[in-house]
Amino acid sequence: MACRISELVIDAADPDRLAAFWSDVLDYVELDREADGSIEIGPPDTGFGGPQPTLVFSPTSDPRTAKLRLHIDVNATDRDQDAELERLLALGARPADIGQTGTESWYVLVDPEGNEFCLLRTRLKAL
């Protein structure tokens, strides 16, 4: 028997802002809000335990001192990569320069708190 990723927990200076951004990016909804300020978002029809992991934004006042050791990759489901890039930029993502050559098949972006993520080229089937 193997494990499955059920949720990813991300420290956030502003959990509300990141939850709103990633909900728009992934078409997720708020599933839970804890007394400590943590916010869990996930797919609207399945929530926790479904085929896609949920995201939990946990409040922290600790400053980030280095690059995250994990980042999220996303793929468009209903448009081409360039159209999805424009949508993500309109939502508040910003381009990031991590030394790309310009020939990559993906775009490196950051969310509103500067967490890197990549927009890959392949269009995936929506779940």
XYZ file of C-alpha atoms in Angstrom:
127
model
C 0.000 0.000 0.000
C 1.252 3.487 -0.808
C 0.533 6.955 0.551
C -1.227 9.767 -1.240
C -0.714 13.500 -0.833
C -3.905 14.750 0.807
C -2.960 18.342 1.557
C -0.090 20.777 1.294
C 0.475 23.184 4.185
C 1.986 26.538 3.243
C 3.130 29.157 5.746
C 1.647 32.534 4.889
C 1.998 36.071 6.167
C -1.540 36.722 4.877
C -3.507 33.439 4.642
C -6.641 35.217 3.373
C -4.772 36.760 0.440
C -3.028 33.527 -0.561
C -6.195 31.453 -0.135
C -8.071 33.870 -2.409
C -5.276 33.865 -5.021
C -4.869 30.085 -5.136
C -8.655 29.554 -5.081
C -8.869 31.661 -8.241
C -5.902 29.885 -9.842
C -7.167 26.364 -9.131
C -10.946 26.978 -9.061
C -10.946 25.863 -5.410
C -13.244 26.986 -2.607
C -12.680 27.612 1.079
C -13.294 24.367 2.957
C -12.334 25.255 6.505
C -11.071 28.083 8.663
C -9.363 27.291 11.973
C -9.232 29.437 15.118
C -5.482 29.983 14.556
C -6.212 31.666 11.208
C -5.366 28.691 8.988
C -7.487 28.436 5.849
C -7.990 25.229 3.862
C -9.051 25.391 0.227
C -9.864 22.554 -2.131
C -11.989 21.301 -5.005
C -15.610 22.377 -4.572
C -17.178 18.970 -5.154
C -14.812 16.679 -3.267
C -12.907 18.694 -0.660
C -10.427 16.878 1.557
C -9.622 13.306 0.547
C -10.514 13.699 -3.124
C -8.204 13.046 -6.076
C -6.543 16.484 -5.753
C -4.774 17.659 -2.595
C -6.165 20.545 -0.607
C -4.018 23.549 0.338
C -3.802 24.865 3.892
C -2.442 28.380 4.420
C -1.103 28.602 7.941
C -0.384 32.036 9.425
C 3.167 32.884 10.376
C 5.016 36.030 11.314
C 8.394 34.414 10.659
C 10.173 36.084 7.753
C 11.106 33.864 4.840
C 14.882 33.791 4.676
C 15.522 31.554 1.665
C 13.978 30.021 -1.425
C 11.319 27.430 -0.673
C 12.474 23.855 -1.146
C 9.172 22.890 -2.765
C 7.145 24.635 -5.421
C 3.888 23.975 -7.195
C 3.567 23.292 -10.938
C 0.254 24.059 -12.638
C -1.176 23.231 -16.049
C -4.070 24.855 -17.868
C -7.169 22.746 -18.425
C -9.294 24.853 -20.764
C -6.932 27.143 -22.706
C -3.431 27.243 -24.108
C -0.399 28.142 -22.017
C -0.147 31.759 -23.204
C -3.804 32.459 -22.433
C -3.399 30.882 -19.014
C -0.287 32.978 -18.373
C -2.308 36.128 -19.046
C -5.032 34.929 -16.665
C -2.518 34.187 -13.891
C -0.842 37.572 -14.310
C -4.249 39.272 -14.099
C -4.904 37.401 -10.837
C -1.722 38.814 -9.298
C 1.052 36.388 -10.251
C 4.326 37.984 -11.303
C 7.115 36.656 -13.539
C 10.194 35.418 -11.699
C 13.762 35.250 -12.952
C 15.631 32.282 -11.540
C 18.170 32.102 -14.321
C 16.035 30.743 -17.135
C 17.561 30.715 -20.612
C 14.350 31.730 -22.372
C 14.047 28.397 -24.170
C 12.132 26.632 -21.396
C 8.703 25.203 -22.119
C 7.379 26.607 -18.817
C 6.976 29.984 -17.139
C 8.295 30.683 -13.644
C 5.964 32.892 -11.634
C 5.511 33.964 -8.024
C 2.283 34.254 -6.056
C 1.415 37.396 -4.047
C 3.825 36.384 -1.251
C 6.702 35.561 -3.594
C 6.332 31.766 -3.581
C 7.588 30.372 -6.878
C 5.411 28.197 -9.070
C 5.630 27.104 -12.693
C 3.055 27.141 -15.456
C 3.770 24.101 -17.615
C 2.916 23.814 -21.309
C 0.800 20.652 -21.450
C -2.934 21.161 -21.172
C -4.456 18.642 -18.767
C -7.957 17.252 -18.731
C -10.095 18.878 -16.024
C -11.121 16.545 -13.196
